[in-house]
């Protein structure tokens, strides 16, 4: 690790106390800055605060300004951009940039493996599987270790020189590390925009009133093709290398390793970024398992992928397998089902939520996207509709990524039918016809009908019965809707006066289901204070806030009478939530319902303060990952919290214990790397048993 002294100031060598020559000082600053930017951008593990890095950076800038002869192409100061071009130069690839054949099913992968098996005359072959990154292909050319050219793929033969923009990508080394790299090395890989960076970029585009990008790939492409490299420098681009192009070395005919996975390792030792999901497989049958596991973890990966790629590992075998036109025979892309598709927006319906929020929902001509048939997609609110400019009748791009609710991305303007109108949300609730209004600059308008509005009442009852709330087994959404429509129940307290006869008289409800439902309603009466608070459906009071309120006050009447100012002393309760809580309990109707609930027999055990009890996991930071097979995840989380733990969603150095269920992925891997204690589900259950409540 390069060493540096933070006591050095930003002054140049003229008043430096160092005896080094200026040249040596510059070299020293290069290596320190490269070391820390590698830790920050590639390893995600910064060692020094940003302010220290900035000091060193500034020091180098000062020297370079005073001594331009010491400024070199690989100086970290060259990453900030500045050059503005009129156009990009065309570059002919010395070795063409190929594409991949695509497969969409396991059968096609089997055929691929069989073709290779025949070509290799039944010789055993290893396979390397890697994510198919959803970005843009790039070819980086290093000469004597120095990055001198970066070309886009273009048509595979000719691309564009985007070196000024590529220099601003912090994870790409401007100079290779070590000394064993060949004289000329072309590295091929994918430039992409990580998901988080993409979200941040779009937020800042909205704040600046500029156009947003439809997806991270478009954002990466737009950023890489910026003529002003300062703009590119402000964009969060990243890269993973997945292969090589031209390699030349006068001293050694073939300085590269002989298998694909070893080449990737070799590139990595020279400082080039490689995707950590690359995996060597012994037999092609393992490809499907790899595909399934990556598909499952796709939503958690920090970058977008659109499939996986399988490659024959041995270069000699690759050569034997050969090429078909512009794609290698030794590699194939196993694509995920498309996440975007085009369909027609037939109508916009307005749904009324539990708190009266009106949400426009696009009704679509059914379309297969993200592996399912989609007929509805959210449009969020009026501002989103305006921003996207969608109109009823438009052809639209629909996106469904993982389990995320399908979304309308944008209209296809070139296909807009004649005589469409801009859409405006209704100013009255479509269900109870009360006035709908937008308060406090909220994006959504709300029905002012309150509990008079059947839609709000239905949602409030569904919420009350839901798993994380009172957990009334057998009371599904459809049944709630039927009961409200039939006026069997008006609010949550009516649930406790339902009779077996009235339930079994309903459509599709037999005696047995009615018995079970009455039993579940009875069982739910024994609950916990946090669950009860959460189930009341106070605006913006989720599980965590309900728990914080219960722990802070311990007694329900105390919460009921608390005023907004005092409520803000509760952890995580800000002025808006405090106001929502106070005004909820100010409403007479709500208090009547609460009294009826308590009279019906809802009760909970007294809360014992942390310091009155020996909690085995007191303040221990725990992460739950993977799927649990015996215990439900929410229950496990609640039990851990009861035992004093702080349950967090992501693994960091602060994490003290990771509980890993089945198919735990990147979080488990990170925990192993950080040497954090790991427990499986059985051990967790044993712990719970030991401290049985
Ligand atoms: S290998 C000779 N590996 O997919 C094979 N390509 O259709 C060259 N891509 O243009 C490509 N992730 O931009 C390879 N792990 C990966 C990839 C990958 C994404 C892109 C690449 C290429 C396209 C091929």
XYZ file of C-alpha atoms and ligand atoms in Angstrom:
717
model
C 0.000 0.000 0.000
C 1.399 3.430 -0.856
C 1.981 5.551 2.193
C 1.230 9.221 2.509
C 1.322 11.875 5.076
C -1.811 13.868 5.679
C 0.341 16.627 7.066
C 1.505 17.502 3.545
C -0.190 20.656 2.433
C -1.553 21.689 -0.913
C 1.475 23.846 -1.652
C 3.739 22.880 -4.524
C 7.313 21.681 -4.237
C 8.743 25.176 -3.992
C 7.786 25.280 -0.347
C 7.716 21.530 0.275
C 9.931 20.118 2.938
C 10.371 16.868 0.990
C 13.730 16.115 -0.478
C 12.133 14.095 -3.344
C 12.412 15.477 -6.833
C 9.177 16.927 -8.144
C 8.938 14.072 -10.617
C 9.095 11.546 -7.783
C 6.513 13.473 -5.815
C 4.135 13.397 -8.762
C 4.673 9.642 -9.182
C 4.062 9.152 -5.488
C 0.816 11.139 -5.617
C -0.325 9.119 -8.643
C 0.127 5.851 -6.840
C -1.538 7.032 -3.616
C -4.505 8.497 -5.477
C -4.842 5.399 -7.683
C -4.701 3.151 -4.645
C -7.463 5.051 -2.841
C -9.678 5.458 -5.858
C -9.399 1.687 -6.495
C -10.470 1.055 -2.888
C -13.343 3.504 -3.234
C -14.685 2.692 -6.697
C -13.716 -0.951 -7.271
C -13.502 -2.531 -3.829
C -16.244 -0.345 -2.330
C -14.122 -0.095 0.790
C -12.612 3.377 1.190
C -9.768 3.677 3.635
C -9.514 7.440 4.043
C -12.138 10.179 4.223
C -13.019 11.991 0.994
C -11.539 15.208 2.363
C -8.095 13.581 2.645
C -8.350 12.302 -0.901
C -9.352 15.770 -2.099
C -6.338 17.305 -0.349
C -3.940 14.976 -2.143
C -5.724 15.507 -5.427
C -5.482 19.255 -5.040
C -1.787 18.938 -4.250
C -1.239 17.150 -7.552
C -3.317 19.731 -9.430
C -1.204 22.551 -8.035
C 2.049 20.876 -9.103
C 0.695 20.165 -12.571
C -0.522 23.736 -12.991
C 2.883 25.104 -12.072
C 4.800 22.452 -14.032
C 2.778 21.430 -17.106
C 5.701 19.287 -18.273
C 4.873 16.888 -15.405
C 1.287 16.395 -16.533
C 0.817 12.934 -18.060
C -2.085 11.083 -19.661
C -2.355 8.702 -16.739
C -2.544 11.420 -14.110
C -5.627 11.003 -11.852
C -6.391 14.666 -12.597
C -7.199 13.629 -16.174
C -10.328 11.864 -14.940
C -12.327 15.024 -14.351
C -12.979 15.676 -18.022
C -12.849 19.048 -19.710
C -12.311 18.379 -23.424
C -15.266 19.326 -25.622
C -15.315 17.662 -29.058
C -17.208 18.499 -32.267
C -17.522 14.842 -33.126
C -15.968 11.487 -32.276
C -13.198 10.020 -34.393
C -13.923 6.764 -36.196
C -11.714 3.849 -35.226
C -11.317 0.630 -37.182
C -10.976 -2.284 -34.778
C -7.773 -4.173 -35.426
C -9.669 -7.287 -34.362
C -13.450 -7.139 -34.941
C -15.796 -6.922 -31.973
C -18.107 -9.902 -32.267
C -21.578 -10.487 -30.947
C -23.168 -13.522 -29.299
C -25.843 -15.946 -30.442
C -28.875 -15.912 -28.167
C -30.744 -18.740 -26.469
C -33.986 -18.457 -24.532
C -34.495 -21.973 -23.167
C -32.641 -24.806 -21.449
C -33.168 -26.928 -24.553
C -31.254 -24.429 -26.644
C -28.403 -24.558 -24.117
C -28.402 -28.336 -24.358
C -28.134 -28.028 -28.161
C -25.278 -25.537 -27.744
C -23.407 -27.959 -25.473
C -24.023 -30.837 -27.881
C -22.672 -28.838 -30.831
C -19.492 -28.084 -28.878
C -19.193 -31.663 -27.747
C -19.249 -32.777 -31.382
C -16.774 -30.110 -32.496
C -14.411 -31.117 -29.681
C -14.810 -34.784 -30.553
C -16.249 -35.560 -27.113
C -13.288 -34.081 -25.251
C -14.262 -32.795 -21.771
C -14.699 -29.012 -21.668
C -15.088 -26.582 -18.778
C -17.440 -23.642 -19.097
C -17.269 -20.169 -17.629
C -20.608 -18.563 -16.825
C -20.920 -14.815 -16.335
C -23.707 -12.233 -16.209
C -24.683 -10.622 -19.486
C -24.269 -7.007 -18.523
C -26.778 -4.564 -19.934
C -24.583 -1.730 -21.097
C -22.363 -1.005 -24.076
C -19.386 -2.926 -25.373
C -16.040 -1.143 -25.262
C -12.519 -1.950 -26.383
C -9.729 -0.396 -24.322
C -6.245 -0.283 -25.804
C -3.249 -0.159 -23.481
C 0.225 0.403 -24.904
C 3.135 -0.028 -22.513
C 0.492 -0.164 -19.798
C -0.931 3.256 -20.641
C -4.579 3.628 -21.691
C -4.398 5.258 -25.115
C -7.667 4.416 -26.859
C -11.240 3.485 -25.980
C -13.514 2.514 -28.847
C -17.214 1.697 -28.878
C -18.311 -1.430 -30.727
C -20.091 0.462 -33.523
C -20.861 -2.054 -36.279
C -18.215 -4.432 -34.938
C -15.625 -3.281 -37.488
C -15.612 0.471 -36.920
C -16.445 2.264 -33.674
C -15.939 5.709 -32.146
C -13.085 6.911 -29.991
C -14.602 7.873 -26.630
C -11.297 7.976 -24.733
C -11.930 11.388 -23.130
C -15.111 10.117 -21.550
C -13.696 6.716 -20.625
C -10.814 8.393 -18.757
C -13.409 9.840 -16.384
C -14.584 6.346 -15.325
C -12.908 5.847 -12.003
C -12.780 2.042 -12.019
C -10.848 1.941 -15.315
C -7.092 2.199 -14.702
C -5.333 4.877 -16.733
C -2.175 2.809 -16.291
C -2.015 -0.928 -15.670
C -0.460 -2.039 -12.422
C 2.414 -4.514 -12.045
C 4.992 -5.085 -14.749
C 3.946 -8.274 -16.503
C 1.399 -6.853 -18.947
C 2.099 -7.121 -22.695
C 3.279 -4.190 -24.808
C -0.100 -3.928 -26.515
C -3.227 -5.147 -24.774
C -6.785 -4.660 -25.939
C -9.333 -5.311 -23.243
C -12.970 -5.874 -24.115
C -15.798 -5.322 -21.689
C -19.056 -3.606 -20.907
C -19.584 -0.060 -19.703
C -22.734 0.302 -17.627
C -24.448 2.569 -15.134
C -25.110 0.964 -11.717
C -28.784 1.005 -10.679
C -28.260 3.386 -7.757
C -26.312 5.863 -9.873
C -29.042 5.699 -12.507
C -31.754 6.546 -9.951
C -29.686 9.432 -8.604
C -29.013 10.725 -12.109
C -32.699 10.682 -13.011
C -33.622 12.446 -9.774
C -31.134 15.181 -10.503
C -32.372 15.419 -14.110
C -35.916 15.936 -12.754
C -34.666 18.548 -10.281
C -32.949 20.394 -13.137
C -36.057 20.086 -15.317
C -34.136 17.994 -17.838
C -35.136 14.815 -19.601
C -34.820 11.545 -17.707
C -33.406 8.302 -19.089
C -35.661 5.303 -19.669
C -33.183 2.763 -18.287
C -29.555 2.463 -17.097
C -28.381 1.283 -20.517
C -29.728 4.372 -22.277
C -28.227 6.520 -19.552
C -24.840 4.809 -19.986
C -24.990 5.184 -23.782
C -26.013 8.844 -23.527
C -23.218 9.523 -21.058
C -20.527 7.756 -23.061
C -21.476 9.654 -26.211
C -21.221 13.082 -24.587
C -19.052 15.451 -26.579
C -18.336 17.370 -23.379
C -16.269 15.065 -21.192
C -17.113 17.131 -18.069
C -20.701 15.959 -18.405
C -19.504 12.372 -18.828
C -17.347 12.813 -15.705
C -20.437 13.701 -13.680
C -22.185 10.473 -14.711
C -21.749 7.364 -12.533
C -20.355 4.928 -15.106
C -18.602 1.670 -14.345
C -17.104 -1.215 -16.306
C -16.450 -4.964 -16.150
C -13.982 -6.654 -18.503
C -15.041 -9.913 -20.142
C -12.333 -10.643 -22.702
C -9.369 -9.504 -24.754
C -8.706 -8.360 -28.313
C -5.292 -7.752 -29.826
C -2.323 -8.746 -27.658
C 1.257 -8.134 -28.778
C 4.475 -8.546 -26.948
C 7.896 -8.589 -28.585
C 9.491 -10.582 -25.747
C 6.899 -13.249 -25.339
C 4.794 -14.598 -28.191
C 1.851 -15.286 -25.983
C 2.005 -13.545 -22.643
C -1.616 -14.355 -21.809
C -2.968 -17.292 -19.839
C -4.536 -20.181 -21.720
C -8.038 -20.273 -20.280
C -10.744 -17.624 -20.171
C -11.116 -17.602 -16.401
C -7.354 -17.307 -15.864
C -7.214 -14.423 -18.348
C -9.893 -12.608 -16.369
C -7.857 -13.170 -13.182
C -4.781 -11.925 -15.011
C -6.580 -8.756 -16.149
C -7.682 -8.261 -12.579
C -4.093 -8.400 -11.292
C -3.300 -5.531 -13.685
C -5.987 -3.449 -12.004
C -8.852 -4.063 -14.444
C -12.366 -4.546 -12.990
C -13.910 -8.021 -13.334
C -17.434 -9.018 -12.360
C -17.439 -11.026 -9.121
C -20.282 -13.263 -10.380
C -18.055 -15.006 -12.979
C -18.003 -18.729 -12.229
C -16.153 -21.716 -13.689
C -18.411 -24.730 -14.204
C -17.286 -28.315 -14.745
C -20.170 -29.431 -16.894
C -22.736 -27.731 -19.059
C -25.632 -29.084 -16.904
C -24.526 -26.642 -14.179
C -25.312 -23.744 -16.533
C -29.041 -23.978 -15.826
C -28.480 -23.880 -12.072
C -26.274 -20.805 -12.550
C -28.941 -19.166 -14.736
C -31.672 -19.847 -12.141
C -29.624 -18.555 -9.246
C -28.602 -15.362 -11.053
C -32.181 -14.779 -12.229
C -33.316 -15.070 -8.608
C -30.704 -12.603 -7.423
C -31.103 -10.270 -10.378
C -33.129 -7.648 -8.432
C -30.421 -7.517 -5.727
C -27.501 -7.074 -8.127
C -26.294 -3.468 -8.182
C -26.292 -3.407 -11.999
C -28.732 -4.424 -14.737
C -28.210 -7.684 -16.580
C -30.312 -9.183 -19.340
C -29.125 -12.771 -19.186
C -26.017 -14.846 -18.624
C -23.214 -15.818 -21.006
C -21.584 -19.252 -21.182
C -18.108 -19.551 -22.686
C -15.852 -22.549 -23.303
C -12.990 -21.976 -20.873
C -9.965 -23.316 -22.751
C -8.665 -21.001 -25.487
C -7.398 -24.009 -27.451
C -10.885 -25.507 -27.354
C -12.404 -22.147 -28.294
C -10.205 -22.145 -31.358
C -11.240 -25.677 -32.220
C -14.927 -24.749 -31.906
C -14.515 -21.738 -34.203
C -17.008 -19.084 -35.340
C -20.256 -18.800 -37.254
C -20.359 -15.518 -39.218
C -19.991 -12.788 -36.574
C -20.459 -14.836 -33.401
C -18.248 -17.413 -31.727
C -19.449 -21.013 -31.641
C -17.837 -21.394 -28.227
C -20.079 -18.874 -26.441
C -23.796 -18.205 -26.126
C -26.016 -15.697 -24.336
C -28.837 -17.276 -22.305
C -31.261 -14.374 -22.210
C -33.762 -13.591 -19.459
C -37.350 -12.926 -20.498
C -37.547 -9.346 -21.797
C -38.402 -6.791 -19.108
C -39.789 -4.256 -21.538
C -42.505 -4.681 -24.128
C -44.810 -2.507 -26.195
C -48.597 -2.537 -25.914
C -51.611 -0.246 -26.055
C -52.875 1.810 -23.133
C -56.606 1.096 -23.299
C -57.743 3.227 -20.401
C -56.713 4.884 -17.145
C -58.664 3.860 -14.043
C -58.308 5.586 -10.719
C -57.871 3.426 -7.607
C -58.571 4.669 -4.098
C -56.133 3.549 -1.392
C -56.539 3.050 2.345
C -55.661 6.657 3.087
C -57.752 7.995 0.209
C -54.811 8.450 -2.153
C -55.948 8.343 -5.764
C -53.653 6.296 -7.992
C -54.054 6.210 -11.762
C -53.677 2.687 -13.100
C -53.148 2.027 -16.783
C -55.314 -0.742 -18.252
C -53.307 -2.420 -20.984
C -53.865 -4.724 -23.880
C -52.402 -7.934 -22.341
C -48.674 -8.230 -23.029
C -46.055 -10.820 -22.016
C -43.254 -9.036 -20.198
C -40.759 -10.032 -17.493
C -42.055 -13.620 -17.668
C -45.757 -12.847 -16.983
C -48.793 -11.443 -18.794
C -49.384 -7.887 -17.710
C -52.735 -6.100 -17.995
C -52.311 -3.229 -15.492
C -49.465 -0.855 -14.791
C -49.133 1.959 -12.311
C -48.905 5.554 -13.474
C -48.252 6.913 -9.929
C -49.819 10.389 -10.080
C -50.711 13.359 -12.271
C -47.161 14.750 -12.364
C -45.822 11.403 -13.559
C -48.458 11.234 -16.280
C -47.540 14.776 -17.361
C -43.824 14.046 -17.229
C -44.166 10.911 -19.327
C -46.773 12.497 -21.562
C -48.897 9.338 -21.866
C -52.413 9.480 -23.250
C -55.214 6.940 -23.407
C -54.921 5.128 -26.753
C -51.113 5.448 -26.945
C -48.786 2.571 -27.706
C -46.617 2.457 -24.585
C -43.441 0.783 -23.367
C -44.219 -1.349 -20.313
C -41.543 -2.477 -17.916
C -41.672 -5.272 -15.354
C -38.408 -5.979 -13.592
C -38.325 -8.866 -11.090
C -41.270 -8.679 -8.741
C -41.607 -4.952 -9.145
C -45.076 -3.622 -10.044
C -45.307 -3.157 -13.832
C -44.729 0.395 -14.926
C -45.470 2.435 -18.024
C -42.122 3.875 -19.097
C -43.137 6.159 -21.967
C -45.422 6.480 -24.982
C -44.218 5.669 -28.490
C -44.956 9.073 -29.963
C -44.469 7.992 -33.559
C -47.356 5.542 -33.116
C -49.769 7.986 -31.398
C -53.281 7.712 -32.855
C -55.060 10.852 -34.028
C -57.324 12.709 -31.633
C -55.886 11.812 -28.276
C -56.064 14.185 -25.328
C -53.753 14.837 -22.418
C -55.074 13.037 -19.334
C -56.257 14.880 -16.222
C -57.016 13.135 -12.929
C -60.631 13.508 -11.746
C -61.270 16.162 -9.108
C -63.767 13.879 -7.347
C -63.338 10.401 -5.879
C -64.516 7.862 -8.468
C -66.066 5.717 -5.706
C -67.823 8.037 -3.240
C -67.740 11.210 -5.375
C -66.356 13.339 -2.543
C -63.967 16.112 -3.512
C -60.383 14.978 -4.231
C -57.684 17.417 -3.243
C -53.944 17.774 -3.183
C -52.575 18.959 0.158
C -49.122 20.054 1.305
C -47.547 19.739 -2.147
C -48.183 15.993 -2.109
C -47.846 14.319 -5.489
C -51.107 12.426 -5.030
C -54.581 13.830 -4.685
C -56.745 12.304 -1.979
C -60.420 11.576 -1.591
C -61.762 13.669 1.287
C -64.568 11.165 2.005
C -62.641 9.451 4.828
C -64.471 6.460 6.253
C -67.593 7.498 4.388
C -65.795 6.288 1.252
C -66.366 2.518 0.742
C -63.038 2.202 -1.121
C -61.120 3.590 1.856
C -63.080 1.417 4.259
C -62.294 -1.695 2.240
C -58.589 -0.875 2.169
C -58.548 -0.109 5.902
C -60.127 -3.505 6.665
C -57.762 -5.343 4.308
C -54.831 -3.666 6.037
C -56.178 -4.539 9.504
C -56.492 -8.219 8.532
C -53.118 -8.444 6.737
C -50.289 -10.689 7.910
C -48.090 -8.034 9.454
C -51.104 -6.443 11.158
C -53.714 -8.603 12.958
C -52.990 -11.587 10.681
C -56.568 -12.826 10.265
C -56.170 -16.050 8.347
C -58.885 -16.631 5.761
C -59.968 -13.005 5.433
C -58.668 -12.251 1.954
C -59.115 -9.078 -0.104
C -61.998 -10.457 -2.174
C -63.948 -11.493 0.932
C -63.487 -8.047 2.505
C -64.811 -6.425 -0.667
C -67.826 -8.735 -0.729
C -68.577 -8.073 2.939
C -68.382 -4.293 2.578
C -70.463 -4.342 -0.603
C -73.075 -6.493 1.154
C -72.951 -4.023 4.083
C -72.110 -6.861 6.486
C -69.258 -4.744 7.818
C -68.623 -1.005 7.737
C -65.429 -0.697 9.709
C -62.822 -2.931 11.351
C -64.723 -3.267 14.628
C -67.658 -4.925 12.809
C -65.420 -7.939 12.131
C -65.809 -8.936 15.767
C -69.589 -9.158 15.599
C -69.713 -11.386 12.505
C -71.588 -14.645 12.993
C -70.948 -18.053 11.478
C -74.402 -17.953 9.914
C -73.926 -14.618 8.179
C -70.535 -15.708 6.809
C -71.649 -19.131 5.619
C -74.593 -17.515 3.832
C -72.122 -15.741 1.543
C -71.275 -16.948 -1.947
C -68.597 -19.663 -2.049
C -68.340 -19.770 1.769
C -69.141 -23.133 3.320
C -69.726 -23.880 6.980
C -66.127 -25.021 7.402
C -64.597 -21.826 5.973
C -66.968 -19.763 8.102
C -65.931 -21.718 11.234
C -62.276 -21.205 10.392
C -62.703 -17.493 9.816
C -64.525 -16.977 13.107
C -61.744 -18.948 14.807
C -59.052 -16.732 13.167
C -60.872 -13.591 14.256
C -60.970 -14.984 17.781
C -57.262 -15.891 17.692
C -56.195 -12.478 16.431
C -57.519 -10.854 19.597
C -54.389 -11.948 21.370
C -51.794 -9.719 19.770
C -48.921 -7.352 20.541
C -49.067 -3.602 20.995
C -46.866 -2.837 17.950
C -49.065 -5.016 15.715
C -52.204 -3.344 17.046
C -50.846 0.160 16.403
C -49.717 -0.837 12.918
C -53.093 -2.408 12.113
C -54.955 0.848 12.798
C -53.592 2.099 9.496
C -52.456 5.536 10.646
C -50.912 7.320 7.675
C -47.170 6.672 7.359
C -47.066 4.558 10.509
C -45.435 1.378 9.282
C -44.191 -1.587 11.284
C -40.991 0.118 12.416
C -42.764 3.274 13.619
C -45.430 1.199 15.386
C -42.692 -0.702 17.187
C -40.877 2.508 18.123
C -44.113 3.995 19.505
C -44.880 0.866 21.528
C -41.381 0.699 22.965
C -41.343 4.388 23.811
C -44.754 4.649 25.484
C -45.403 1.016 26.481
C -49.053 1.823 27.306
C -51.596 2.453 24.567
C -53.507 5.277 26.341
C -50.212 7.207 26.527
C -49.852 7.072 22.752
C -53.460 8.086 22.258
C -53.089 11.243 24.283
C -49.598 12.225 23.086
C -49.307 15.550 21.302
C -47.353 16.100 18.110
C -44.365 17.804 19.755
C -43.878 15.028 22.269
C -44.361 12.335 19.639
C -41.350 13.684 17.807
C -39.148 12.465 20.654
C -39.824 8.912 19.496
C -37.010 7.613 17.267
C -37.829 7.993 13.551
C -40.955 10.077 14.167
C -40.729 13.386 12.334
C -43.221 16.288 12.271
C -45.388 14.833 9.471
C -45.817 11.414 11.089
C -46.335 13.024 14.512
C -49.067 15.202 13.030
C -50.694 12.147 11.384
C -50.720 10.266 14.706
C -52.131 13.153 16.706
C -54.863 13.898 14.202
C -55.775 10.197 13.918
C -56.471 10.011 17.648
C -58.226 13.389 17.578
C -60.984 11.986 15.424
C -63.920 10.859 17.464
C -64.890 8.160 15.002
C -61.467 6.527 15.305
C -61.711 6.488 19.090
C -65.138 4.892 18.935
C -63.768 2.125 16.699
C -60.773 1.628 19.010
C -63.057 1.333 22.047
C -65.143 -1.259 20.269
C -62.004 -3.226 19.372
C -60.854 -3.223 22.972
C -64.318 -4.165 24.174
C -64.307 -7.057 21.703
C -61.338 -8.371 23.670
C -58.219 -7.344 21.741
C -55.338 -7.476 24.208
C -51.564 -7.683 24.340
C -48.913 -8.449 26.922
C -47.321 -5.603 28.807
C -44.123 -4.342 27.232
C -41.089 -4.886 29.371
C -38.385 -2.274 28.939
C -35.094 -3.398 27.485
C -33.185 -2.474 30.601
C -35.634 -4.394 32.788
C -34.845 -7.573 30.947
C -31.725 -9.398 29.919
C -31.982 -9.404 26.166
C -29.642 -11.952 24.588
C -29.259 -9.987 21.332
C -29.309 -6.497 22.814
C -28.264 -3.986 20.107
C -26.673 -6.728 18.008
C -26.777 -5.728 14.317
C -28.199 -8.668 12.385
C -28.941 -9.245 8.695
C -31.444 -11.894 7.538
C -30.835 -13.192 4.024
C -31.969 -16.034 1.774
C -35.279 -17.822 2.189
C -36.337 -19.457 5.420
C -38.188 -22.740 5.186
C -39.582 -23.272 8.691
C -40.286 -19.801 9.956
C -41.844 -16.929 8.106
C -39.356 -14.130 7.497
C -41.434 -11.394 9.151
C -41.955 -13.504 12.243
C -38.235 -14.251 12.430
C -37.477 -10.547 12.108
C -40.013 -9.662 14.800
C -38.581 -12.321 17.152
C -35.030 -11.054 16.618
C -36.175 -7.534 17.432
C -37.943 -8.832 20.529
C -34.663 -10.356 21.648
C -33.054 -6.934 21.361
C -31.471 -7.149 17.894
C -31.332 -4.382 15.331
C -32.273 -5.988 12.030
C -30.651 -4.362 9.035
C -31.141 -4.919 5.309
C -27.550 -4.776 4.150
C -24.262 -6.292 5.219
C -21.489 -3.897 6.194
C -18.517 -3.894 8.503
C -20.894 -3.002 11.332
C -22.943 -6.195 10.884
C -22.384 -8.616 13.763
C -24.376 -11.645 12.666
C -25.828 -12.875 9.378
C -28.642 -15.424 9.401
C -28.522 -17.158 6.044
C -31.437 -19.177 4.758
C -31.614 -21.157 1.528
C -30.145 -19.677 -1.640
C -28.499 -16.818 0.260
C -26.395 -14.938 -2.276
C -24.336 -11.777 -2.323
C -25.053 -10.799 1.284
C -23.790 -14.138 2.544
C -20.739 -13.882 0.321
C -19.964 -10.411 1.635
C -20.423 -11.603 5.225
C -17.943 -14.423 4.595
C -15.471 -11.988 3.097
C -15.825 -9.677 6.095
C -15.483 -12.598 8.520
C -18.886 -11.938 10.118
C -20.506 -14.641 12.271
C -22.999 -16.679 10.201
C -25.920 -18.749 11.446
C -28.277 -20.978 9.474
C -32.023 -21.272 10.034
C -31.701 -24.304 12.326
C -29.275 -22.443 14.600
C -31.584 -19.438 14.654
C -34.528 -21.655 15.649
C -32.445 -23.241 18.385
C -31.654 -19.761 19.690
C -35.338 -18.811 19.651
C -36.214 -22.023 21.475
C -33.632 -21.299 24.086
C -35.161 -17.886 24.790
C -38.738 -18.954 24.302
C -41.100 -16.060 24.988
S -18.614 -11.733 -24.763
C -16.942 -12.894 -28.590
N -19.480 -11.438 -22.328
O -23.264 -8.730 -25.285
C -17.892 -12.582 -27.526
N -20.442 -10.098 -24.039
O -24.250 -9.786 -28.107
C -17.994 -11.169 -27.255
N -22.131 -8.521 -23.223
O -21.629 -6.740 -27.624
C -18.873 -10.800 -26.188
N -22.010 -9.061 -21.099
O -21.680 -5.883 -25.259
C -19.605 -11.048 -23.609
N -20.152 -11.242 -20.100
C -20.249 -10.857 -21.370
C -21.144 -9.847 -21.772
C -21.216 -9.502 -23.122
C -22.577 -8.264 -21.990
C -22.596 -7.833 -24.451
C -21.490 -7.250 -25.268
C -21.684 -7.749 -26.673
C -23.051 -8.347 -26.621
C -23.057 -9.603 -27.469
